[in-house]
PDB file of N, CA and C in Angstrom:
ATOM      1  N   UNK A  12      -5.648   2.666  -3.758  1.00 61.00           N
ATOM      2  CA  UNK A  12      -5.300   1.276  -3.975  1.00 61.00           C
ATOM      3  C   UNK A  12      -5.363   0.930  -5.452  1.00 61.00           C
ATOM      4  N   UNK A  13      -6.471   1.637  -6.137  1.00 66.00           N
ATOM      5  CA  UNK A  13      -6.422   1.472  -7.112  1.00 66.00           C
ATOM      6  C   UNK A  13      -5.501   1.573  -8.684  1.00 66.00           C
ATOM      7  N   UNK A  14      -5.211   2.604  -7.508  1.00 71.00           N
ATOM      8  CA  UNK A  14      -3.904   3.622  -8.779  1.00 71.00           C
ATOM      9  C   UNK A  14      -2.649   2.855  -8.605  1.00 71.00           C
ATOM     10  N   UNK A  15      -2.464   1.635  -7.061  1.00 69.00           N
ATOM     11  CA  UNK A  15      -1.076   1.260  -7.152  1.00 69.00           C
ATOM     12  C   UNK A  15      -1.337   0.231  -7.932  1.00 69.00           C
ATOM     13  N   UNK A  16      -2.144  -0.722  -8.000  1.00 73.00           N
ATOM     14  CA  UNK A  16      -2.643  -1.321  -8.491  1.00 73.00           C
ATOM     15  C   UNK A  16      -2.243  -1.554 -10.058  1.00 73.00           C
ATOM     16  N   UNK A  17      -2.677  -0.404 -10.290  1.00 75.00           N
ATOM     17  CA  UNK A  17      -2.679   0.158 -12.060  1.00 75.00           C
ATOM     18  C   UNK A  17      -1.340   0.885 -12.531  1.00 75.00           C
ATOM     19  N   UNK A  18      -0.511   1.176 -11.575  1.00 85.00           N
ATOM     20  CA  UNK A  18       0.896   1.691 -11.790  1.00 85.00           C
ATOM     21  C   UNK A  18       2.046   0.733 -11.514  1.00 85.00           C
ATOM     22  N   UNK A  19       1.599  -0.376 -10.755  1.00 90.00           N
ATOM     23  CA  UNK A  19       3.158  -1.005 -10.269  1.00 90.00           C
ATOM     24  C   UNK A  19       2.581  -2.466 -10.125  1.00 90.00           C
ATOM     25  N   UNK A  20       1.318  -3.401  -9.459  1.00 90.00           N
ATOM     26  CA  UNK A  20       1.113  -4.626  -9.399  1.00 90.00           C
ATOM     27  C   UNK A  20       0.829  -5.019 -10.515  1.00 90.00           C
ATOM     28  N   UNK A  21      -0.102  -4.709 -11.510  1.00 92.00           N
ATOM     29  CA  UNK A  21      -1.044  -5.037 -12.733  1.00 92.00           C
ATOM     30  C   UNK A  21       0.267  -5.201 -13.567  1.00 92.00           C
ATOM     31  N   UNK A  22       0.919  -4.289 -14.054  1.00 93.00           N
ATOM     32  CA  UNK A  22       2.096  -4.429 -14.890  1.00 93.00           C
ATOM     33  C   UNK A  22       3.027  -4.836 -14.483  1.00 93.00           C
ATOM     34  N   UNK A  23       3.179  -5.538 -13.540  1.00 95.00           N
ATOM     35  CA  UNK A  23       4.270  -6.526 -13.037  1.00 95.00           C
ATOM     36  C   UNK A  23       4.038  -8.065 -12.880  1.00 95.00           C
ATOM     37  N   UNK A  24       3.271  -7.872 -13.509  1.00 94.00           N
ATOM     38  CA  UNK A  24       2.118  -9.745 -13.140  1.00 94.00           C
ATOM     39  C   UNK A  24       1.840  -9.942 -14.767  1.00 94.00           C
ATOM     40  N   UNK A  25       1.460  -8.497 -15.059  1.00 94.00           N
ATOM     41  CA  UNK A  25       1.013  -9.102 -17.074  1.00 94.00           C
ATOM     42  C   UNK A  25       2.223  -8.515 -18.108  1.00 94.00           C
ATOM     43  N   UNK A  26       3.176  -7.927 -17.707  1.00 95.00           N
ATOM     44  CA  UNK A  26       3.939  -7.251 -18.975  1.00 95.00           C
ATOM     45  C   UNK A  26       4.176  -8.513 -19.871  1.00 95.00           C
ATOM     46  N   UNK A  27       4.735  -8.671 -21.305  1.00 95.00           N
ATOM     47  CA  UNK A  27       4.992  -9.729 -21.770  1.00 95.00           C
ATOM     48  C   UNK A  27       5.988  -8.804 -22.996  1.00 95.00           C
ATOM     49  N   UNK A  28       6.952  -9.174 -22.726  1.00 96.00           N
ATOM     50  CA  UNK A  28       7.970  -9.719 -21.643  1.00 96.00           C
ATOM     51  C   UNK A  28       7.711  -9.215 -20.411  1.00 96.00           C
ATOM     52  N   UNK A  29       7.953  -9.915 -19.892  1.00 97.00           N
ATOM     53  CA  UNK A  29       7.987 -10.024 -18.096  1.00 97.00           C
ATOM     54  C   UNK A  29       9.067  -8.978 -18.029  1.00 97.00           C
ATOM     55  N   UNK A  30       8.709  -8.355 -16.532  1.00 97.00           N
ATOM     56  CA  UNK A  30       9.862  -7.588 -16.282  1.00 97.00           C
ATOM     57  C   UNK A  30      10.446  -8.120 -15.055  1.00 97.00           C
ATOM     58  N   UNK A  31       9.671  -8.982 -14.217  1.00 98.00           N
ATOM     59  CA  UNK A  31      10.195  -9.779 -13.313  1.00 98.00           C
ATOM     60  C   UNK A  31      10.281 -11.298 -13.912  1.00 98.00           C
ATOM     61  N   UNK A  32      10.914 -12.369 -13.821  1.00 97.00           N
ATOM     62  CA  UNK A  32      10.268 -13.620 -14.584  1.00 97.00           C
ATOM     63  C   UNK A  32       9.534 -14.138 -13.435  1.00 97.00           C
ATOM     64  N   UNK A  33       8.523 -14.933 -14.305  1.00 96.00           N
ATOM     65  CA  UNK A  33       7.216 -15.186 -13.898  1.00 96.00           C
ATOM     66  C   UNK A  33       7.047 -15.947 -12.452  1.00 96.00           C
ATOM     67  N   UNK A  34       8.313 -16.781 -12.597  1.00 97.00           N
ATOM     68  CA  UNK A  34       8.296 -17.789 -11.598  1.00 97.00           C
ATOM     69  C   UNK A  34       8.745 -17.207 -10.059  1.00 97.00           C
ATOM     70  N   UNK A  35       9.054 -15.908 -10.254  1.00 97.00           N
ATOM     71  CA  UNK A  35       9.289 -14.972  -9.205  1.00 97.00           C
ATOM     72  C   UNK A  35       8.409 -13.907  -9.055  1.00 97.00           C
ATOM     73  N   UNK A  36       7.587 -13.424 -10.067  1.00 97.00           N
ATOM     74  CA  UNK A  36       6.870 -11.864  -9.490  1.00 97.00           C
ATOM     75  C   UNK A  36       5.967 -11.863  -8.741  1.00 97.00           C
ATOM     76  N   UNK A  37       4.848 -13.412  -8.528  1.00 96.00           N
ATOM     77  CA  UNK A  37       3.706 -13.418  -7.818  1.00 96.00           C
ATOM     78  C   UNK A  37       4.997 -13.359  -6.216  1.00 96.00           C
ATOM     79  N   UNK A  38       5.870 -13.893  -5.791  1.00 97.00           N
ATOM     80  CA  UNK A  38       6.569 -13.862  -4.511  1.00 97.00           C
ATOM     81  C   UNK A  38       6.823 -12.346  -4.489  1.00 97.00           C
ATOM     82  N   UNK A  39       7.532 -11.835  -5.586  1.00 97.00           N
ATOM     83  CA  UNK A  39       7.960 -10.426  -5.237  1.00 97.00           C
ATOM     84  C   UNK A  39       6.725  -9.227  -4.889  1.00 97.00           C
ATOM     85  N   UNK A  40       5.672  -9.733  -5.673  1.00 95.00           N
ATOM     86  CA  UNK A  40       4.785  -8.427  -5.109  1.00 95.00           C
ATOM     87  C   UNK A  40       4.333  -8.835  -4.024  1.00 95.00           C
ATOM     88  N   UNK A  41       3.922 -10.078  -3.552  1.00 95.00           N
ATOM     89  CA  UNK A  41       3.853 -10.560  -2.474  1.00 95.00           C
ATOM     90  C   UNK A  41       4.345  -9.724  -1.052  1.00 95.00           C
ATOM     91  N   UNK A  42       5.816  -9.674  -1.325  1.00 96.00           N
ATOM     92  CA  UNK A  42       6.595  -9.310  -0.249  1.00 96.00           C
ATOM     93  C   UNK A  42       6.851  -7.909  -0.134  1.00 96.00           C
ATOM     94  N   UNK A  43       6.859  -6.879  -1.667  1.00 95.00           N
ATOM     95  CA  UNK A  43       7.300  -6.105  -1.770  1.00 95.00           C
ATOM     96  C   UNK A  43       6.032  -5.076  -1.176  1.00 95.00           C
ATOM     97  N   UNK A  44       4.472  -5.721  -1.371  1.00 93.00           N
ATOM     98  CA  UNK A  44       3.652  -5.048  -1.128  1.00 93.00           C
ATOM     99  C   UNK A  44       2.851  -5.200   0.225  1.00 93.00           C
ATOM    100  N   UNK A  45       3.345  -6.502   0.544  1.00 94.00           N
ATOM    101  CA  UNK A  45       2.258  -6.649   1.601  1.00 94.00           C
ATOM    102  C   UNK A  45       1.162  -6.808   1.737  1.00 94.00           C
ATOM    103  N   UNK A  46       0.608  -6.124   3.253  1.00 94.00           N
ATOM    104  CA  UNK A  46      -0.651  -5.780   3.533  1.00 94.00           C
ATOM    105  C   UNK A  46      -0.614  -4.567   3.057  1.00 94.00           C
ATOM    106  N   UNK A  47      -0.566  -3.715   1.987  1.00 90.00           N
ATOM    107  CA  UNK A  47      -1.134  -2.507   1.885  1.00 90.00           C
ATOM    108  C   UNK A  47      -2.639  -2.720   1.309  1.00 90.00           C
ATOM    109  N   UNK A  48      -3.326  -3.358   0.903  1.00 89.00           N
ATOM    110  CA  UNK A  48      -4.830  -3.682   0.627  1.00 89.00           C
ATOM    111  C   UNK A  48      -5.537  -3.856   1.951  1.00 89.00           C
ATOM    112  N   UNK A  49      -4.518  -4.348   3.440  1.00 93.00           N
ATOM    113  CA  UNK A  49      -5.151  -4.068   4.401  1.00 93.00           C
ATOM    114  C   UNK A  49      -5.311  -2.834   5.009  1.00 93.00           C
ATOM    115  N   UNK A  50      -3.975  -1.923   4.714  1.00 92.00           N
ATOM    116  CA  UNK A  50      -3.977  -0.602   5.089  1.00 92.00           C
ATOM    117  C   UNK A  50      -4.718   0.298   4.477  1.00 92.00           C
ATOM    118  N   UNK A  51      -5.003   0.191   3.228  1.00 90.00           N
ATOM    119  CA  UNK A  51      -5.560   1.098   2.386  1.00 90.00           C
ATOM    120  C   UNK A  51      -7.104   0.622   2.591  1.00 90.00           C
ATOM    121  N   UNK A  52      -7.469  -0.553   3.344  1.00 92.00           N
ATOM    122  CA  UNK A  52      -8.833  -0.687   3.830  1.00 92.00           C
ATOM    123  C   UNK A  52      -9.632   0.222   5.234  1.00 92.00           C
ATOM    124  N   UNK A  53      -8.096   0.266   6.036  1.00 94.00           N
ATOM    125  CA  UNK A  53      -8.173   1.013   7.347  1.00 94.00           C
ATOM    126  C   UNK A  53      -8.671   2.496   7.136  1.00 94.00           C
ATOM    127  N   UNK A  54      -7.573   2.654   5.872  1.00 93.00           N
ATOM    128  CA  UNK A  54      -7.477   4.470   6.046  1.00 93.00           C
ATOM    129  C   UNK A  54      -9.253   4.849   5.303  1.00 93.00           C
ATOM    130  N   UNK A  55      -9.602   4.050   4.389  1.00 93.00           N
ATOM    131  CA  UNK A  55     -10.913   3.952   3.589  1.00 93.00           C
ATOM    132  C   UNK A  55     -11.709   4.405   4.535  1.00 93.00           C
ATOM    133  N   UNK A  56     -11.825   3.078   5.627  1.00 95.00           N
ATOM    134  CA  UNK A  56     -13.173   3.402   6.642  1.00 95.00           C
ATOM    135  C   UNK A  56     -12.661   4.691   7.421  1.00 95.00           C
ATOM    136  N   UNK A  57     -11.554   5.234   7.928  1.00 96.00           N
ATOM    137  CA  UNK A  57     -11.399   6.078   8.425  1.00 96.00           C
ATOM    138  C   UNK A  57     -11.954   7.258   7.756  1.00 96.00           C
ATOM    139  N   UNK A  58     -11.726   7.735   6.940  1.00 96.00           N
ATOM    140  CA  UNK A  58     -12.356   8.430   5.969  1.00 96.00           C
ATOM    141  C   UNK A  58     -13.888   8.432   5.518  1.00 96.00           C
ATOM    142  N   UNK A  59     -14.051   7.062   5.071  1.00 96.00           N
ATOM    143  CA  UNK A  59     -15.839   7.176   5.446  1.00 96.00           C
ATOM    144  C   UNK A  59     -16.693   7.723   6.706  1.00 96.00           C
ATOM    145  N   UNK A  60     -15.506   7.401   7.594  1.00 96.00           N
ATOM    146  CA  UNK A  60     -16.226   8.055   9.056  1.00 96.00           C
ATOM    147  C   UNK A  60     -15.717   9.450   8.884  1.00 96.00           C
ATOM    148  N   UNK A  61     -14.710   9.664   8.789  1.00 97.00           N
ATOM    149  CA  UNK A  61     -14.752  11.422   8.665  1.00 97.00           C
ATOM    150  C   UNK A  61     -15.664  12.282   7.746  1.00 97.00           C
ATOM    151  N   UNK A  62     -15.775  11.733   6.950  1.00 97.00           N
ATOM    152  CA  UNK A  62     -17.158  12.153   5.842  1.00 97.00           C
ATOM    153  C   UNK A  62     -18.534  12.032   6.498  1.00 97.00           C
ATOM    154  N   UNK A  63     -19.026  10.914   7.431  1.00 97.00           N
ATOM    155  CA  UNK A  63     -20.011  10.938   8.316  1.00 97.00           C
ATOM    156  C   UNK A  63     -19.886  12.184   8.883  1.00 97.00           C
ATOM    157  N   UNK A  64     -19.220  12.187   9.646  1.00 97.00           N
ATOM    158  CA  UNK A  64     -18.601  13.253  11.039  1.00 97.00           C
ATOM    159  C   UNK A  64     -19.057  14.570  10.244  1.00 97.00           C
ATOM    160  N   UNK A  65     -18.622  14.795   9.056  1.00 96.00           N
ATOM    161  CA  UNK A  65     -18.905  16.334   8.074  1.00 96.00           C
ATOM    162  C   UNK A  65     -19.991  16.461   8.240  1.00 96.00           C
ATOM    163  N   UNK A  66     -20.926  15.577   7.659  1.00 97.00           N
ATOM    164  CA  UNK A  66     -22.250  15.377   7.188  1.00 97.00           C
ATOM    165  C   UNK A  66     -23.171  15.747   8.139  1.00 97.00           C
ATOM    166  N   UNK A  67     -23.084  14.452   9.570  1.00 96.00           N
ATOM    167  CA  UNK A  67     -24.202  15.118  10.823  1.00 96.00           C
ATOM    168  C   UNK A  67     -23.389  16.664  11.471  1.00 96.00           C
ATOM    169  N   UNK A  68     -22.546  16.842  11.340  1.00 95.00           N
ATOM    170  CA  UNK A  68     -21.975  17.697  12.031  1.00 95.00           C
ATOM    171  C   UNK A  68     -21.968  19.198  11.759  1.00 95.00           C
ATOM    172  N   UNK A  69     -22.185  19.427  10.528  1.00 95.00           N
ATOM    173  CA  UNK A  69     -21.746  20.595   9.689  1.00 95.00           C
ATOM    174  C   UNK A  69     -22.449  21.600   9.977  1.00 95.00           C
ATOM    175  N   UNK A  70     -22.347  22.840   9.759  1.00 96.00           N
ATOM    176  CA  UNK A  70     -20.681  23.591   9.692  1.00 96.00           C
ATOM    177  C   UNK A  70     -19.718  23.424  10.698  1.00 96.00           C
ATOM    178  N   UNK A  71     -20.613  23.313  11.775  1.00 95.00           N
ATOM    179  CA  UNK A  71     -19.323  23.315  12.619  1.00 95.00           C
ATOM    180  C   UNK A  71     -19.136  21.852  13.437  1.00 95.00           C
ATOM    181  N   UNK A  72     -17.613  20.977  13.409  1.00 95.00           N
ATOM    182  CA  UNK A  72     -17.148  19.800  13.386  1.00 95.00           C
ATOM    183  C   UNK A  72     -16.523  19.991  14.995  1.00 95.00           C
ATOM    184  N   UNK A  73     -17.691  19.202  15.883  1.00 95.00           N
ATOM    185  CA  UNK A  73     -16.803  19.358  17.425  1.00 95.00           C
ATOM    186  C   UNK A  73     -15.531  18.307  17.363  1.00 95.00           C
ATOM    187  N   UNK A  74     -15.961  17.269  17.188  1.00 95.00           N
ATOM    188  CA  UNK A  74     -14.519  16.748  17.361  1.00 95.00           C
ATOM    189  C   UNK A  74     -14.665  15.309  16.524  1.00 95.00           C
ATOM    190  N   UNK A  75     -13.094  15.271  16.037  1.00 96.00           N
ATOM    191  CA  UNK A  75     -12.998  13.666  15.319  1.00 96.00           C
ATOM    192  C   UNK A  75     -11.939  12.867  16.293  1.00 96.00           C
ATOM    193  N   UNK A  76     -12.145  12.826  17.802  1.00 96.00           N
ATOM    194  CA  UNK A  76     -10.879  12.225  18.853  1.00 96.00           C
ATOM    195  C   UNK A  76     -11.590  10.912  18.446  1.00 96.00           C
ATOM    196  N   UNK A  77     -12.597  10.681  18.408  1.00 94.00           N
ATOM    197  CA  UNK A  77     -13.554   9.132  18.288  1.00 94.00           C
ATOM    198  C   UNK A  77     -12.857   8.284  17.350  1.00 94.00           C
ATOM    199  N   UNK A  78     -13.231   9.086  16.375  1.00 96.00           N
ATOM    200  CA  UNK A  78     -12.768   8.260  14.991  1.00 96.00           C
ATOM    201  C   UNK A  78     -11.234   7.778  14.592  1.00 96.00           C
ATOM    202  N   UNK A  79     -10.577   9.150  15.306  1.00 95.00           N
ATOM    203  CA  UNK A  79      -9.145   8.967  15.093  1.00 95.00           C
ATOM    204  C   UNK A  79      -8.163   8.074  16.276  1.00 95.00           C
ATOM    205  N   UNK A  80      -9.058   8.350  17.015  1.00 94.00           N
ATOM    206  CA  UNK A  80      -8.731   7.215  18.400  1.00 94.00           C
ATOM    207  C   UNK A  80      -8.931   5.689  18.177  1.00 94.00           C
ATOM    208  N   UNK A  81     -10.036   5.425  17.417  1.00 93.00           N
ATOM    209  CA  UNK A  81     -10.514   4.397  17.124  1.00 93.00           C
ATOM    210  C   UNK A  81      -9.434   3.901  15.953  1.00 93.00           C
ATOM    211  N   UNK A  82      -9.549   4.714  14.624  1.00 92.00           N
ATOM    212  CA  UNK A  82      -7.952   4.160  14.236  1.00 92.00           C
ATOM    213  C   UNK A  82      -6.937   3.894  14.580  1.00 92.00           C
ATOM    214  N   UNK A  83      -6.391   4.878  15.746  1.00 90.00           N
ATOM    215  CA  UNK A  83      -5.001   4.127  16.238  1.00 90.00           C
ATOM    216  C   UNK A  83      -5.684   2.550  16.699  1.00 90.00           C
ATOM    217  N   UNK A  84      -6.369   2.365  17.830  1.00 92.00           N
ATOM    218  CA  UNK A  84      -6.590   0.908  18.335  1.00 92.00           C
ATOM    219  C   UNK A  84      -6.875   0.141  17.105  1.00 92.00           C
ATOM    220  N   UNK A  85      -7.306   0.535  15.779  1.00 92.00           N
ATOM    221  CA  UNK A  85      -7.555  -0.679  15.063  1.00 92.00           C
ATOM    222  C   UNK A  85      -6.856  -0.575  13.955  1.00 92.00           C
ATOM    223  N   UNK A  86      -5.321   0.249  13.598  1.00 93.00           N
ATOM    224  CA  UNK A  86      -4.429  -0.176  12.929  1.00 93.00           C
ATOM    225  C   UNK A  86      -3.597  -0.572  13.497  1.00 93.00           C
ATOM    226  N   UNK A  87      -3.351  -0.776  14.721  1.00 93.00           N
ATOM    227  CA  UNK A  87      -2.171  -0.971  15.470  1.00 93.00           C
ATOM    228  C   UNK A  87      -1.217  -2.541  14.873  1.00 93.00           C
ATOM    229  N   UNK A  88      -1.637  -3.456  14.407  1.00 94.00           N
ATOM    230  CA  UNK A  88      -1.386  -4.415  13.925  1.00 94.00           C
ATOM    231  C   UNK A  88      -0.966  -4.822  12.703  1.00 94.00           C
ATOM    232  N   UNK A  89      -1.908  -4.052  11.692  1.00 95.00           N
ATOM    233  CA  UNK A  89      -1.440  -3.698  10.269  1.00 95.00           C
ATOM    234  C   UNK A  89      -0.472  -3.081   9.600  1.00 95.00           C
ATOM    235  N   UNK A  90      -0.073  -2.130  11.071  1.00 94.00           N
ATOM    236  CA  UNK A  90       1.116  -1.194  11.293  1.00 94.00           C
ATOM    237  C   UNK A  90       2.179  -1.572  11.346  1.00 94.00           C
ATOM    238  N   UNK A  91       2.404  -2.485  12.367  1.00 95.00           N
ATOM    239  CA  UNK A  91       3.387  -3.379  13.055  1.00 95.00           C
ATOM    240  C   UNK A  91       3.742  -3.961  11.917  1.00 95.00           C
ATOM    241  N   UNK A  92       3.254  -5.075  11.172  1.00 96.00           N
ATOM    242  CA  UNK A  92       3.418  -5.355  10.199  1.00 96.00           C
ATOM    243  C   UNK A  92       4.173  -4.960   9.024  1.00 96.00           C
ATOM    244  N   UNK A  93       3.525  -3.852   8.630  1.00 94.00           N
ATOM    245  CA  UNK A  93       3.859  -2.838   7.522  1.00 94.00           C
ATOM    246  C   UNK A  93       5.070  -2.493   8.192  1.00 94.00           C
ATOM    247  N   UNK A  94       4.892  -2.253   8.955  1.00 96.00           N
ATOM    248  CA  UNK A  94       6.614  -1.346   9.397  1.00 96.00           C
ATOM    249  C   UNK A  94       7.510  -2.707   9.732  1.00 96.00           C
ATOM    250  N   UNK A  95       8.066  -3.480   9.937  1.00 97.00           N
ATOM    251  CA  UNK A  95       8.499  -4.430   9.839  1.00 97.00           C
ATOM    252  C   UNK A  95       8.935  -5.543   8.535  1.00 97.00           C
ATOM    253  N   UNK A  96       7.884  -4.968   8.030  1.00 97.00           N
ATOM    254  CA  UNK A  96       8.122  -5.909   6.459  1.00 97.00           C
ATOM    255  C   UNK A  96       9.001  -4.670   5.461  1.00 97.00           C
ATOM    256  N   UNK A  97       8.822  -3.249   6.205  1.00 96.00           N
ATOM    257  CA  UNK A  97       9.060  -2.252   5.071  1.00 96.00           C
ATOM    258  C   UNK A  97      10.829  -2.352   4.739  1.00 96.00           C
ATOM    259  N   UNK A  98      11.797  -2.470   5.546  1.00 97.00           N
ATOM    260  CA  UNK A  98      12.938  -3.054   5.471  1.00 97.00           C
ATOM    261  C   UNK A  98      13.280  -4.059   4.211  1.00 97.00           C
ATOM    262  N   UNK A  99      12.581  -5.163   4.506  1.00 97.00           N
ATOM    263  CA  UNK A  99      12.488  -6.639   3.462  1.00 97.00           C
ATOM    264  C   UNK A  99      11.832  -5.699   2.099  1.00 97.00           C
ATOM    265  N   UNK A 100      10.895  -5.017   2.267  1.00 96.00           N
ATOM    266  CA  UNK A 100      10.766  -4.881   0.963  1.00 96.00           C
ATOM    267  C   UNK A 100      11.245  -4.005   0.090  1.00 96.00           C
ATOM    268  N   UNK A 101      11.930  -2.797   0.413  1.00 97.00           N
ATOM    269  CA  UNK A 101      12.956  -1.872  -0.137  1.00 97.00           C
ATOM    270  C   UNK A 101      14.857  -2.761  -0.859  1.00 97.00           C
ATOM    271  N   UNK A 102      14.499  -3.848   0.766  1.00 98.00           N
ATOM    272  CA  UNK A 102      15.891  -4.637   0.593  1.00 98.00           C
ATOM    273  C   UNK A 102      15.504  -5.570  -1.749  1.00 98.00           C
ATOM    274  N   UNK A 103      14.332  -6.165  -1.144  1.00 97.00           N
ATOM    275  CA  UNK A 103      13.898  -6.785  -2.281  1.00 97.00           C
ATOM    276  C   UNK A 103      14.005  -5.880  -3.286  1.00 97.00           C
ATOM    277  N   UNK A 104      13.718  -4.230  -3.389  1.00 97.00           N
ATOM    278  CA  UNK A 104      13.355  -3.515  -5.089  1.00 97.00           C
ATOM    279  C   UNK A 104      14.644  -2.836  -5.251  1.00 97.00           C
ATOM    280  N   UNK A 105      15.382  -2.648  -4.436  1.00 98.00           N
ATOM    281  CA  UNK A 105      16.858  -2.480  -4.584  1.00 98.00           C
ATOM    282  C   UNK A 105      17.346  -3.117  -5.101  1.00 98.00           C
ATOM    283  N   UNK A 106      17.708  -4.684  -4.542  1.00 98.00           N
ATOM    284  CA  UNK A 106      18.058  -5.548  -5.302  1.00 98.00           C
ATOM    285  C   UNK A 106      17.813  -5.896  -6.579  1.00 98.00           C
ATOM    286  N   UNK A 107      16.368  -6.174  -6.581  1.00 98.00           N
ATOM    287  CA  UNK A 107      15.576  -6.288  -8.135  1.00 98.00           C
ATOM    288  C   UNK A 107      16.451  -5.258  -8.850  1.00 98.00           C
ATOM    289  N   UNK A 108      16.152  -3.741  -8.728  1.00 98.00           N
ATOM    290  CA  UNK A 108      16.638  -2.891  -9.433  1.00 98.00           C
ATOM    291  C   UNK A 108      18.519  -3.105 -10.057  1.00 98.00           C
ATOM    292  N   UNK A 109      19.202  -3.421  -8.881  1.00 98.00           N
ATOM    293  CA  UNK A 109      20.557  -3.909  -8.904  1.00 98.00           C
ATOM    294  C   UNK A 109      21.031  -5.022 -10.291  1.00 98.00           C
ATOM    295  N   UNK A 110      19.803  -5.879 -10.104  1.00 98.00           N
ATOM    296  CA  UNK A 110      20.515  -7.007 -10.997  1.00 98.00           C
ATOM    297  C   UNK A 110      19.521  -7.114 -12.224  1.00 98.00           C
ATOM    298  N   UNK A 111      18.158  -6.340 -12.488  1.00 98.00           N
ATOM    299  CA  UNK A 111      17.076  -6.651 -13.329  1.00 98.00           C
ATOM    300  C   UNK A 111      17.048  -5.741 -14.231  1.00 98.00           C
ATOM    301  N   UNK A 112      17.979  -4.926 -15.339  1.00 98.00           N
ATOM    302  CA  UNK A 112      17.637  -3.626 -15.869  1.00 98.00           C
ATOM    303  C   UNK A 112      16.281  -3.597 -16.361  1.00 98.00           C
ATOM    304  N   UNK A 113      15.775  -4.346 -16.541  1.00 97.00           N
ATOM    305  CA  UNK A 113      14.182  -4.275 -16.809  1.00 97.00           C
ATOM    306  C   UNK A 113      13.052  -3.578 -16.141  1.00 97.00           C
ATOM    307  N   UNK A 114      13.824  -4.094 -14.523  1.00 97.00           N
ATOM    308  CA  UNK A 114      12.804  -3.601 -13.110  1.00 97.00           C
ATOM    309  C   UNK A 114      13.167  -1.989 -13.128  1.00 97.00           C
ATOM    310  N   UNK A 115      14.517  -1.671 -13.176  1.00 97.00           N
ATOM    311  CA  UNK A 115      14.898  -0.069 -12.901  1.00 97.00           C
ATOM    312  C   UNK A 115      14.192   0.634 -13.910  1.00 97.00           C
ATOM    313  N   UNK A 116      14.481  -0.035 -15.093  1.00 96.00           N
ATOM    314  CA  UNK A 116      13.668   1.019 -16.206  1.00 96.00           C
ATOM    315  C   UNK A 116      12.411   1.646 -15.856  1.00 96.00           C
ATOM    316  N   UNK A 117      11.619   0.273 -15.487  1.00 95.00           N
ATOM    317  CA  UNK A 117       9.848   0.257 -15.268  1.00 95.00           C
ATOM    318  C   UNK A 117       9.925   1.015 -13.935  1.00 95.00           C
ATOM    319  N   UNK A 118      10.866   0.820 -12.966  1.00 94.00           N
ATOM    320  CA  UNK A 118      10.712   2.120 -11.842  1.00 94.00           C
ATOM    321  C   UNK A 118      11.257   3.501 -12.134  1.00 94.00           C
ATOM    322  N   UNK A 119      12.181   3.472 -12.715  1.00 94.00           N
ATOM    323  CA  UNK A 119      12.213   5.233 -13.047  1.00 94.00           C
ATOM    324  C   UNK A 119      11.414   5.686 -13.920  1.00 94.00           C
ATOM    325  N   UNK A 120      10.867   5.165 -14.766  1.00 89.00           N
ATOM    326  CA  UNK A 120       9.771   5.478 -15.687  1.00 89.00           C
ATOM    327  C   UNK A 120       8.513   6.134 -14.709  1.00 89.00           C
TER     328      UNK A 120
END
């Protein structure tokens, strides 16, 4: 989260010059990003629990069906989401890219 953060939101909110104008980029990352701060919260704890699971378990790991079971039931929503918005937001950096030579630069870069 951190690294998108530091590669694509942070410098799209402070460049000066703007590479989006201003009165639009808080909407565009908005839309373009979503809930990924919710997803990237999911996969976190998932992972903290798999690191548990190492820890009491080790060397040998009977099973992670718990943990990974338990993620499907508790991303199921964040998912939905994400996959639904992911359309709108490709539609949005396409576009951006289309009409903003500013935005394409800062993405092929």
């Amino acid at each position: 989260m951190r690294r998108l953060c530091q590669m694509y939101v942070q410098p799209l909110l402070t460049a000066d010059p703007p590479i989006i104008p201003r009165e639009r980029v808080r909407a565009f990352v908005a839309e373009v990003f979503n809930n990924f701060a919710e997803l990237h919260a999911h996969h976190q704890r998932l992972l903290e629990r798999l690191h548990a699971i190492q820890r009491d378990e080790h060397p040998v790991v009977h099973s992670l069906t718990a943990a990974v079971f338990d993620a499907a039931l508790n991303w199921r929503e964040a998912y939905m989401e994400y996959i639904t918005n992911y359309p709108k937001a490709e539609y949005r950096i396409v576009d951006e890219m289309a009409n903003n030579p500013a935005f394409k630069e800062f993405v092929e870069q």
